[in-house]
Structures are given as C-alpha cells and as structure tokens.
Amino acid sequence: MPYAHYVKPGSTVKLKDLDPSGHGGLEKEEADFRRHEMGQRVEEMQELMYAANMNSLLLVLQGCDTSGKDGSIKSILSYVNVQSCRVASFKQPTHLEASHDFLWRAHEQVPALGGMTIFNRSHYEDVLVVRVHDLVSKQVCKKRYEQINHFEELLADSGTIIVKFFLHISKDEQEKRLLAREEDADKSWKLSVGDWSERELWKDYQKAFTDALEACSTDCAPWYVVPANHKWFRDLAIMEALETTLKPYRQTWHEHLKEVGVERKKELEAYRQKNNIKT
Amino acid sequence: MPYAHYVKPGSTVKLKDLDPSGHGGLEKEEADFRRHEMGQRVEEMQELMYAANMNSLLLVLQGCDTSGKDGSIKSILSYVNVQSCRVASFKQPTHLEASHDFLWRAHEQVPALGGMTIFNRSHYEDVLVVRVHDLVSKQVCKKRYEQINHFEELLADSGTIIVKFFLHISKDEQEKRLLAREEDADKSWKLSVGDWSERELWKDYQKAFTDALEACSTDCAPWYVVPANHKWFRDLAIMEALETTLKPYRQTWHEHLKEVGVERKKELEAYRQKNNIKT
C-alpha cells in the first residue's frame, strides 16, 4: 500500500476516513531513512529527465494554512537539482492576473521540457478559496473543473508529467501549529487574523477540497491525499509518490541519453583529431 | 582577511596574482564547519529580509565552464529559504531577448522586495563571451560597463543588495574537470566540443573577466574573486562574503519586524475578544 492515498479517477473521496495522523506503522527514524533512499532515486531520475529533454514535471501542492506546503517543498528541493527546478507561488492575483482567465497565470509558470516546477498553491485556488467565500457560483466552479482537466490534459499531451498533492491535516493539528507560532516572539510578525478567521470555514474548505479531488483526479494528472499531521511521514509519502510517478519514464530517458552520449563522444574525438589535441 | 578577494572599486585586478587554489590555510573539515555556522546566520538574515520586505538580494555568479556555478548555487540554496529565492539562468538569448537592449532580460529577473535571486551567468555575458568572440567592438563594450553600472545603481537605489562572485579556477583544473566528465559513461551526453574549443580562448576570457571586474566593481555592487579550485573553499568564501554583505542590514530588519509583531499580536487579541474565541 502506498503511503499517500491515490485518488482513483472517478472515485469518491471521504477525507474523514483518511487519517491525517497516518504513519504507515513507521517511526520517524525508519521513515527518514526510507525517504532518503527514495530521494536519491528521485534525484537521479530528475537529472535524467533534465538531460533527456523529452518530458517535464509539474508538481502541485495544495492544503490549508500550516498544512506544511513550505516544509514539503524544502524536503523535495533537498533531493532535486535546483538548477532545473522552480517554485511558483500563487498568492492573491495581481490586477493584471485578475484581468485574464483563471488559468492564464498558471499556464505562464508551467515547466519547459526538461524542467520541473512546483506549484505552491495553484490554479486550484480558483475552485477553493473563491468557492468557500462565494466569489463564484457553483455552476462556474463546475465549469472550472472541466477547464482544469482540459488544461492539464494539454500539458500532459505535450510531455508534462503531472502529480498533485493535497496535504491533509486535522483541525486540531492546525490549532496546535498556529498557537506554536504565537509562542515564538521572533515570529509574531507572521501572526494574522486571517489564519483564525479562515479556520471558522474549516468544513467548507474540506468540502471544496473533496469536490476538487473528485472532479480533477485524472489518469494524466492524479491527486494524492497525503497524511500530513506528522511532517516526517508527509515528506516520505510525497517522495514515494514522486518516485512512483517518474519510474515508468526512467528507461526511455536512459536509453535516449546513451545514444546522445555515443554521438557526442564521436564528435569530441573527431574535433581532437582534427586539431591535434592530446589530453 | 576575508576568504574571497574583494575588488575595491577603482582598483586594478591581477587574476594571475590571485591563487585559484587558495584555501585560507584551512582543511576541508574545518572549512565545512565554518561554512555551516555562517550558513545558519545567513539563513536567519535572509528570513528576516523576506519578512521585513524592505530590501531584496541579487547575487551574480560568473565563471568559465566547470568553474562550479551550479555547485555554488546548491551550497547557497541549502541555507536559504527556497520559497523566497529564485535562480535565473542566462543562456544564449532567445530571439525575443536579442531583439531588446542587453539589460532587458536581466531586468525582468531581478528580485522583488523581500526576495532573493541568484543569477547563474548574467548580463555580464554581454561583456564577456560576445567580446571574446568579437561580436561587439571594444567601444561598445566600454559603453556597456557604464550601462551596467547605471543599471545596478538603479537597483541598489530601490533597495536591492547586490553582490557578485567571479569563480576563479586554473586552466589545469578545468582540464581535470572536463576529463573527469568523460570517464563517467553515464555523463557522456554532457560532453561538448564547445567546452574544448572555448578553452583555446582561455587568455582572452581572463582578460575580459579582468576588465569587467575592474570596470564594474562599485560600492553598491562589488565583485568578489573566489578561489574555486577547491570546491569546499569556494563555498566557504561565498558564504562568508554573503554574511558580510547582509550583516549591516540585520538590526534594521529585526527592529522593524518587532514593531510589526506587536501590532499583529494586538490585532489578533482584539479579534479573539470580539469573537469570544478561547485557545
């Protein structure tokens, strides 16, 4: 059983039945060890992907405040080549962004061939926060699920590998994390009334997440629900899903690069011979 | 004495007199230990900078092939919050980029307030590679030094802290690194005739670097020459210069955030009282 819950396309999602405190029967030490092993394999595959230049990787992270998006990104980035990986954060849209369709700013940020982009929040905000605050009708929201699916299919058809993670924490865990922020005097600039007022809408958010997960988990762009109360388990679950996602491409990239390498070696030898360069 | 050579504005630079194998009398273990300590202080200051939103940081990396730009970036990124740090790589200009003045694409990538951007190569390519290959005249090049200085002054006047590193390796060390690439069959796709043909222009590059360092090391945007034959010393020297660069701002950011924090705490308490929320 994979550590993260794979949302099978077309299936229903019951967040209540998915334990945010899940830890796969592991303790932190063992989990860290496994994550590190997976991380090294992911690192190797991302390097191959970059070099082969045949695919790109789009990783989407969603979750409520304090669910650990930043921490997850830090964990992922410690294993990938940051040269070919970018993080795109989606905040309140700028005036220019809001003057376009909701996918415009996301499209601008998708990875080029060989590259990897992590979306810290994403185009899904436009079926989450705006829905919870009644800024769009249910009908518009439904239409947007479709538009998202078409958009992600377009990317996939052009070689983008897509994987999406919902960081699942409990309401109690969120309170604990928010209060911890207050205890650190050096961090009090981070405090925000918004964090607490959004908590009042917890149920609405869970419903909005559920609907998006159900409507937009597709074969080419699946959602995973990640138990995220334990940070170390969250990081392990994400790394495992990443490895699972990239593995089917490994052989193709590797073989392609072998061919390129033979070609390059020939060129270099010809150049040396011609210019009489000895090494 | 700082580990990297600070190019005093207006001074002459003799790269030949700066030992690329310099290591400050340290061994790797001690250097790694010091770098780690400095790194943690840099991490704390970058976080303060992000939160205070009063300044931004632009870090420029230049150096010939295999000089270790990627490795340096990896070392820096392991200490900064990658959420607020971006890497911008400057390759052969696209058609659109080449249809603008040479600073256009660099300007687009400079950090916003609070942010940090690392330039992997930069607008300096336009006084380096183009000059070595005689794509622009000496006169144009001279003009560009001025234009670069004006551009960097504009950024500095708007709160951008600028620090620039030239990674200094020896010609022998470069050959060693290029040959090492060939020994790894899995890396042979990386081989390129260009790496070897550019080597023939080594002296021209050293001259072009020297001229740029002399013309464009200013008070608001100084150059550092980093001995880079030893990777561990290179990383230490960069981290030290980074710490030195950020330190003068630390107190201001800290005090500003303390004030913000007091304000936020008040707001939060008022909100809780009004809504009768107990924690």
XYZ file of C-alpha atoms in Angstrom:
558
model
C 0.000 0.000 0.000
C 1.429 3.376 -0.941
C 1.806 5.865 1.900
C -0.247 8.583 0.198
C -3.825 7.908 -0.853
C -4.060 7.773 -4.636
C -7.377 9.275 -5.734
C -8.536 6.875 -8.421
C -10.081 8.825 -11.308
C -13.848 8.778 -10.938
C -13.800 7.570 -7.341
C -15.386 9.344 -4.379
C -13.207 10.844 -1.662
C -14.049 10.706 2.041
C -11.483 12.889 3.776
C -12.953 11.886 7.143
C -11.952 8.309 6.511
C -8.380 9.224 5.629
C -6.387 9.595 8.833
C -4.291 12.786 8.800
C -2.167 11.207 11.546
C -1.407 8.113 9.456
C 2.214 6.994 9.581
C 2.216 3.638 7.833
C 3.239 1.905 11.049
C 6.619 3.615 10.864
C 8.629 5.658 13.319
C 10.437 8.835 12.312
C 13.892 7.306 12.072
C 12.852 4.499 9.741
C 10.737 6.918 7.681
C 13.628 9.344 7.259
C 15.869 6.510 6.163
C 13.385 5.320 3.536
C 12.723 8.852 2.314
C 16.408 9.414 1.875
C 16.777 6.280 -0.243
C 13.797 7.231 -2.385
C 15.046 10.792 -2.596
C 18.317 9.669 -4.112
C 16.496 7.685 -6.774
C 14.230 10.656 -7.488
C 17.304 12.868 -7.757
C 18.847 10.552 -10.326
C 15.634 10.384 -12.350
C 15.109 14.146 -12.327
C 18.647 14.581 -13.609
C 17.902 12.083 -16.392
C 14.688 13.928 -17.214
C 16.551 17.208 -17.438
C 19.229 15.761 -19.683
C 16.882 13.798 -21.934
C 14.738 16.888 -22.517
C 11.743 14.774 -23.515
C 9.424 15.467 -20.581
C 8.843 17.992 -17.834
C 7.416 17.615 -14.332
C 4.672 19.674 -12.732
C 4.084 19.121 -9.045
C 1.060 20.775 -7.445
C 0.810 21.339 -3.684
C -2.443 22.319 -2.023
C -3.532 22.350 1.602
C -4.863 24.738 4.203
C -2.697 27.197 6.154
C 0.037 25.468 8.207
C -0.503 22.165 6.367
C 3.190 22.154 5.502
C 3.495 23.248 1.896
C 6.734 25.125 2.543
C 8.200 22.252 4.530
C 7.301 19.765 1.795
C 8.959 21.930 -0.808
C 12.100 22.160 1.281
C 12.191 18.372 1.544
C 11.688 17.883 -2.207
C 14.246 20.506 -3.145
C 16.884 18.862 -0.999
C 16.835 15.967 -3.484
C 16.407 17.599 -6.856
C 18.769 19.693 -8.915
C 17.587 23.182 -8.112
C 19.031 24.428 -11.387
C 16.259 22.797 -13.321
C 13.534 23.179 -10.693
C 11.483 26.275 -9.992
C 8.916 27.051 -7.330
C 5.917 29.125 -8.409
C 3.826 30.568 -5.578
C 0.273 31.628 -6.258
C -0.960 34.379 -3.990
C -3.832 36.823 -4.307
C -3.954 37.563 -8.070
C -2.456 40.841 -9.223
C -4.612 43.251 -11.166
C -3.089 42.011 -14.427
C -3.652 38.375 -13.496
C -7.229 39.000 -12.442
C -7.868 40.630 -15.815
C -7.339 37.256 -17.527
C -8.952 33.842 -17.385
C -8.056 31.964 -14.196
C -5.623 29.586 -15.942
C -3.546 32.330 -17.545
C -1.115 32.879 -14.721
C -0.733 29.146 -14.121
C -0.008 28.487 -17.776
C 2.780 31.056 -17.742
C 4.536 29.141 -14.982
C 4.421 25.561 -16.284
C 7.795 23.857 -16.768
C 9.599 23.778 -20.114
C 10.902 20.451 -21.452
C 13.500 19.036 -19.105
C 12.376 21.312 -16.294
C 10.416 20.822 -13.102
C 8.084 23.306 -11.451
C 6.498 23.062 -8.034
C 3.228 24.954 -7.667
C 2.897 26.277 -4.107
C -0.869 26.630 -4.275
C -2.042 26.705 -7.868
C -4.920 27.183 -10.285
C -6.917 25.118 -7.800
C -7.215 28.180 -5.561
C -9.848 29.278 -8.066
C -12.097 26.382 -7.103
C -11.211 26.522 -3.409
C -10.890 29.887 -1.685
C -13.174 31.675 -4.167
C -15.783 28.976 -3.755
C -15.674 28.977 0.056
C -16.104 32.754 0.038
C -18.901 32.550 -2.550
C -17.000 34.624 -5.087
C -18.103 32.292 -7.872
C -21.265 30.271 -8.291
C -21.378 26.508 -8.006
C -22.027 26.381 -11.716
C -18.921 28.368 -12.593
C -16.955 26.139 -10.280
C -18.192 23.025 -12.064
C -17.225 24.514 -15.389
C -13.792 25.270 -13.977
C -13.189 21.626 -13.033
C -13.660 20.806 -16.695
C -11.431 23.646 -17.795
C -8.745 22.494 -15.388
C -8.953 18.953 -16.742
C -8.631 20.175 -20.310
C -5.692 22.408 -19.362
C -3.854 19.606 -17.584
C -4.539 17.245 -20.489
C -2.978 19.749 -22.873
C 0.141 19.853 -20.730
C 0.282 16.075 -20.441
C -0.111 15.688 -24.207
C 2.942 17.909 -24.597
C 5.097 15.714 -22.372
C 4.419 17.195 -18.934
C 4.228 14.670 -16.130
C 1.746 15.965 -13.560
C 1.343 14.925 -9.934
C -0.810 16.706 -7.351
C -0.674 16.528 -3.575
C -3.297 17.561 -1.054
C -1.710 17.934 2.380
C -4.248 16.579 4.811
C -4.026 17.811 8.415
C -6.607 17.798 11.176
C -8.265 20.892 12.594
C -6.655 20.228 15.969
C -3.218 19.951 14.434
C -3.747 23.275 12.713
C -4.641 24.947 16.003
C -1.520 23.489 17.587
C 0.646 24.870 14.793
C -0.960 28.312 14.857
C -0.530 28.580 18.624
C 3.093 27.461 18.372
C 3.703 30.467 16.125
C 2.496 32.773 18.863
C 4.887 31.387 21.426
C 7.891 32.477 19.428
C 8.191 36.251 19.940
C 10.528 36.476 16.942
C 7.804 35.076 14.707
C 4.918 37.248 15.825
C 5.110 39.285 12.619
C 3.726 36.135 10.989
C 0.510 36.232 13.005
C -2.603 37.066 11.106
C -6.249 37.410 11.982
C -6.927 35.781 8.610
C -5.445 32.471 9.770
C -8.011 32.294 12.536
C -10.994 33.618 10.625
C -10.386 31.113 7.810
C -10.475 28.340 10.436
C -14.128 29.147 11.006
C -14.686 27.933 7.444
C -12.895 24.628 8.005
C -15.841 22.458 6.933
C -16.454 24.479 3.777
C -12.814 24.103 2.824
C -12.864 20.354 3.391
C -15.916 20.135 1.158
C -14.312 22.271 -1.536
C -11.146 20.163 -1.417
C -13.167 16.969 -1.637
C -15.059 18.149 -4.709
C -11.895 19.273 -6.484
C -10.127 15.996 -5.699
C -13.043 14.005 -7.055
C -13.569 16.121 -10.169
C -9.952 16.592 -11.155
C -8.069 13.394 -10.405
C -7.352 12.050 -13.877
C -5.053 9.422 -15.345
C -2.723 12.060 -16.687
C -2.859 14.279 -13.587
C -3.779 12.311 -10.459
C -4.326 13.686 -6.962
C -2.776 12.144 -3.871
C -4.068 12.777 -0.347
C -1.051 12.982 1.956
C -1.433 12.349 5.700
C 0.356 15.440 6.976
C -0.021 15.645 10.759
C 3.411 14.040 11.036
C 5.824 16.080 8.976
C 8.272 13.217 8.549
C 5.565 10.939 7.225
C 4.243 13.623 4.902
C 7.695 14.004 3.345
C 8.065 10.250 2.953
C 4.647 9.856 1.329
C 5.349 12.610 -1.179
C 8.752 11.217 -2.078
C 7.290 7.768 -2.613
C 4.580 9.076 -4.915
C 7.164 11.101 -6.814
C 9.300 8.028 -7.344
C 6.266 6.038 -8.498
C 5.383 8.829 -10.904
C 8.807 9.114 -12.535
C 9.789 5.438 -12.628
C 7.922 4.461 -15.828
C 9.950 7.020 -17.793
C 13.387 6.134 -16.489
C 14.354 3.534 -19.054
C 13.338 5.674 -22.029
C 15.365 8.663 -20.798
C 18.337 6.485 -20.039
C 18.407 4.855 -23.470
C 17.964 8.153 -25.246
C 20.901 9.632 -23.343
C 23.091 6.655 -24.105
C 22.590 7.292 -27.814
C 23.283 11.004 -27.401
C 26.431 10.198 -25.419
C 27.847 7.952 -28.143
C 27.242 10.710 -30.679
C 28.892 13.385 -28.519
C 31.922 11.227 -27.851
C 32.407 10.727 -31.577
C 32.197 14.468 -32.215
C 34.704 15.217 -29.499
C 37.174 12.650 -30.785
C 36.865 13.977 -34.326
C 37.495 17.508 -33.036
C 40.585 16.432 -31.144
C 41.978 14.524 -34.072
C 41.420 17.407 -36.441
C 43.029 19.928 -34.098
C 45.705 17.533 -32.941
C 44.751 17.937 -29.267
C 46.219 15.414 -26.849
C 44.903 15.046 -23.331
C 41.472 38.738 5.721
C 38.283 37.631 4.011
C 38.474 34.348 2.057
C 37.274 35.882 -1.203
C 39.138 38.779 -2.781
C 37.057 41.948 -2.548
C 37.603 44.043 -5.672
C 37.913 47.550 -4.296
C 36.084 49.985 -6.580
C 38.599 51.646 -8.880
C 41.390 49.179 -8.147
C 43.216 47.062 -10.713
C 42.792 43.303 -10.764
C 45.611 40.837 -11.437
C 43.991 37.441 -11.713
C 47.427 35.851 -12.057
C 48.322 37.021 -8.565
C 45.149 35.583 -7.051
C 45.705 31.894 -6.369
C 42.755 29.780 -7.597
C 43.957 27.041 -5.248
C 43.830 29.307 -2.211
C 42.313 27.714 0.881
C 42.999 30.195 3.657
C 45.211 27.672 5.419
C 42.174 25.517 6.137
C 41.406 21.867 5.573
C 38.059 20.698 4.244
C 36.626 19.610 7.577
C 37.292 22.897 9.323
C 36.076 24.842 6.268
C 32.815 22.887 6.143
C 32.271 23.531 9.826
C 32.791 27.267 9.439
C 30.633 27.415 6.331
C 27.830 25.684 8.164
C 27.947 28.194 11.007
C 27.961 31.122 8.610
C 25.229 29.466 6.572
C 22.922 29.354 9.547
C 23.422 33.049 10.181
C 22.824 33.812 6.504
C 19.663 31.712 6.651
C 18.371 33.706 9.602
C 19.145 37.026 7.917
C 17.549 36.039 4.631
C 14.408 35.081 6.521
C 14.454 38.487 8.244
C 14.929 40.203 4.890
C 11.971 38.336 3.439
C 9.745 39.198 6.359
C 10.803 42.826 6.648
C 10.161 43.392 2.933
C 12.432 46.433 2.865
C 15.265 45.073 0.691
C 15.980 42.378 -1.838
C 19.153 40.466 -2.654
C 20.718 39.933 -6.067
C 23.602 37.512 -6.248
C 25.534 37.259 -9.508
C 27.683 34.229 -10.387
C 30.145 34.261 -13.242
C 32.974 31.959 -14.188
C 34.110 29.795 -17.065
C 32.729 26.319 -17.821
C 33.221 23.854 -14.930
C 34.138 26.675 -12.535
C 31.387 25.459 -10.207
C 28.450 27.803 -10.647
C 25.932 25.004 -10.186
C 27.732 23.624 -7.162
C 27.915 27.064 -5.561
C 24.208 27.558 -6.072
C 23.468 24.206 -4.483
C 25.537 25.199 -1.464
C 23.817 28.583 -1.110
C 20.345 27.142 -1.569
C 20.912 24.618 1.190
C 20.936 27.570 3.611
C 18.300 29.924 2.314
C 14.553 29.648 2.236
C 13.939 28.476 -1.290
C 10.424 29.913 -1.169
C 11.779 33.409 -1.447
C 14.810 32.616 -3.585
C 14.857 32.091 -7.333
C 17.623 31.047 -9.697
C 17.702 32.766 -13.090
C 19.934 31.143 -15.696
C 21.107 33.170 -18.654
C 21.810 31.117 -21.742
C 22.086 32.039 -25.397
C 19.489 34.841 -25.788
C 16.180 33.903 -27.382
C 15.053 35.780 -30.475
C 12.806 37.985 -28.337
C 15.593 38.708 -25.856
C 18.070 39.517 -28.610
C 15.561 41.993 -30.046
C 15.960 44.184 -26.939
C 18.777 46.030 -25.239
C 21.144 43.648 -23.419
C 19.852 44.551 -19.946
C 16.206 43.839 -20.748
C 16.168 40.167 -19.881
C 18.232 40.722 -16.751
C 15.914 43.462 -15.528
C 12.926 41.163 -15.877
C 14.522 38.691 -13.478
C 15.664 40.946 -10.626
C 14.222 40.147 -7.195
C 11.149 41.890 -5.797
C 11.274 43.371 -2.286
C 11.854 40.632 0.251
C 13.072 38.237 -2.418
C 16.427 36.892 -3.443
C 17.566 35.978 -6.949
C 20.721 34.165 -7.968
C 21.917 34.945 -11.477
C 23.609 31.872 -12.965
C 25.600 33.824 -15.530
C 24.076 37.249 -16.065
C 24.086 40.495 -18.023
C 27.890 40.237 -17.776
C 27.825 37.625 -20.539
C 27.323 40.603 -22.826
C 30.755 41.947 -21.978
C 32.399 38.515 -21.804
C 31.507 35.891 -24.383
C 30.460 38.460 -27.017
C 33.681 40.340 -26.511
C 35.925 37.273 -26.709
C 34.212 36.287 -29.946
C 34.430 39.828 -31.302
C 30.676 40.186 -31.603
C 30.859 43.729 -30.243
C 33.565 46.334 -30.546
C 35.757 47.404 -27.659
C 33.950 50.730 -27.694
C 30.528 49.170 -27.306
C 31.900 47.055 -24.523
C 33.176 50.111 -22.682
C 29.788 51.751 -23.043
C 28.192 48.611 -21.628
C 30.291 48.749 -18.464
C 28.777 52.178 -17.841
C 25.295 50.965 -18.659
C 25.737 48.051 -16.283
C 26.872 50.387 -13.516
C 23.875 52.643 -14.032
C 21.540 49.656 -14.073
C 22.956 48.215 -10.868
C 22.832 51.632 -9.215
C 19.145 51.891 -10.078
C 18.510 48.542 -8.410
C 20.553 49.486 -5.358
C 18.702 52.784 -5.023
C 15.482 50.804 -4.898
C 16.668 48.647 -2.007
C 18.385 45.801 -3.836
C 21.512 44.497 -2.141
C 23.905 43.321 -4.854
C 26.877 41.001 -4.549
C 28.821 39.485 -7.444
C 31.130 36.485 -7.490
C 33.699 35.507 -10.081
C 34.637 31.844 -9.650
C 38.343 31.680 -10.292
C 39.771 28.301 -11.382
C 43.017 27.447 -13.142
C 43.273 26.177 -16.686
C 44.691 22.872 -15.434
C 41.837 22.418 -13.006
C 39.370 22.967 -15.833
C 41.030 20.271 -17.929
C 40.875 17.885 -14.979
C 37.171 18.537 -14.573
C 36.401 18.178 -18.274
C 38.284 14.894 -18.486
C 36.528 13.600 -15.376
C 33.249 14.061 -17.238
C 34.443 11.759 -19.987
C 35.286 8.967 -17.620
C 31.708 8.620 -16.483
C 29.890 6.822 -19.317
C 26.549 7.910 -17.854
C 27.553 11.551 -18.234
C 28.851 11.441 -21.784
C 25.725 13.218 -23.056
C 27.192 16.251 -21.281
C 30.299 16.294 -23.475
C 30.567 19.128 -25.907
C 33.101 20.202 -28.454
C 32.344 23.750 -27.358
C 33.854 23.152 -23.911
C 37.183 22.350 -25.544
C 37.126 24.969 -28.262
C 36.350 27.700 -25.721
C 39.426 26.590 -23.786
C 41.556 27.760 -26.681
C 40.360 31.260 -25.806
C 41.337 30.987 -22.138
C 43.583 34.052 -22.140
C 41.003 36.201 -23.890
C 38.422 35.208 -21.312
C 40.745 36.017 -18.421
C 41.328 39.440 -19.952
C 37.610 40.040 -20.473
C 36.870 38.989 -16.883
C 39.609 41.256 -15.581
C 38.272 44.275 -17.455
C 34.709 43.670 -16.284
C 35.804 43.214 -12.671
C 37.776 46.460 -12.796
C 35.123 48.498 -14.547
C 32.076 47.244 -12.656
C 33.058 46.734 -9.036
C 31.220 49.553 -7.290
C 30.306 50.394 -3.723
C 26.717 49.388 -4.281
C 27.539 46.272 -6.332
C 31.005 44.916 -5.568
C 32.750 41.978 -7.225
C 34.491 39.242 -5.277
C 37.076 36.914 -6.823
C 36.541 33.460 -5.302
C 39.388 30.896 -5.297
C 37.481 27.958 -6.742
C 39.887 25.096 -7.395
C 38.823 23.614 -4.056
C 35.056 23.341 -4.061
C 34.815 23.353 -0.263
C 36.826 26.545 -0.020
C 34.813 28.182 -2.795
C 31.594 27.518 -0.878
C 33.083 28.868 2.338
C 34.371 32.048 0.683
C 30.984 32.766 -0.895
C 29.127 32.179 2.350
C 31.449 34.482 4.229
C 31.010 37.280 1.691
C 27.255 36.776 1.811
C 27.245 37.107 5.574
C 29.391 40.227 5.381
C 27.014 41.682 2.807
C 23.822 41.121 4.780
C 25.061 41.881 8.283
C 24.756 45.694 8.150
C 21.012 45.377 7.492
C 20.201 42.847 10.196
C 19.394 45.229 13.016
C 17.074 47.407 10.926
C 15.080 44.414 9.701
C 14.879 42.984 13.192
C 13.574 46.181 14.752
C 11.050 46.723 12.007
C 9.687 43.214 12.497
C 9.440 43.652 16.240
C 7.151 46.630 15.696
C 5.067 44.720 13.166
C 4.820 41.793 15.571
C 3.461 43.933 18.405
C 0.836 45.327 16.041
C -0.201 41.889 14.787
C -0.492 40.496 18.278
C -2.805 43.338 19.251
C -4.993 42.724 16.221
C -5.222 39.038 16.965
C -6.150 39.616 20.596
C -8.825 42.134 19.619
C -10.246 39.638 17.111
C -10.382 36.881 19.723
C -12.031 39.088 22.295
C -14.623 40.308 19.830
C -15.463 36.793 18.664
C -15.115 35.268 22.085
C -12.518 32.735 20.923
C -10.638 30.870 23.635
C -7.482 28.904 22.893
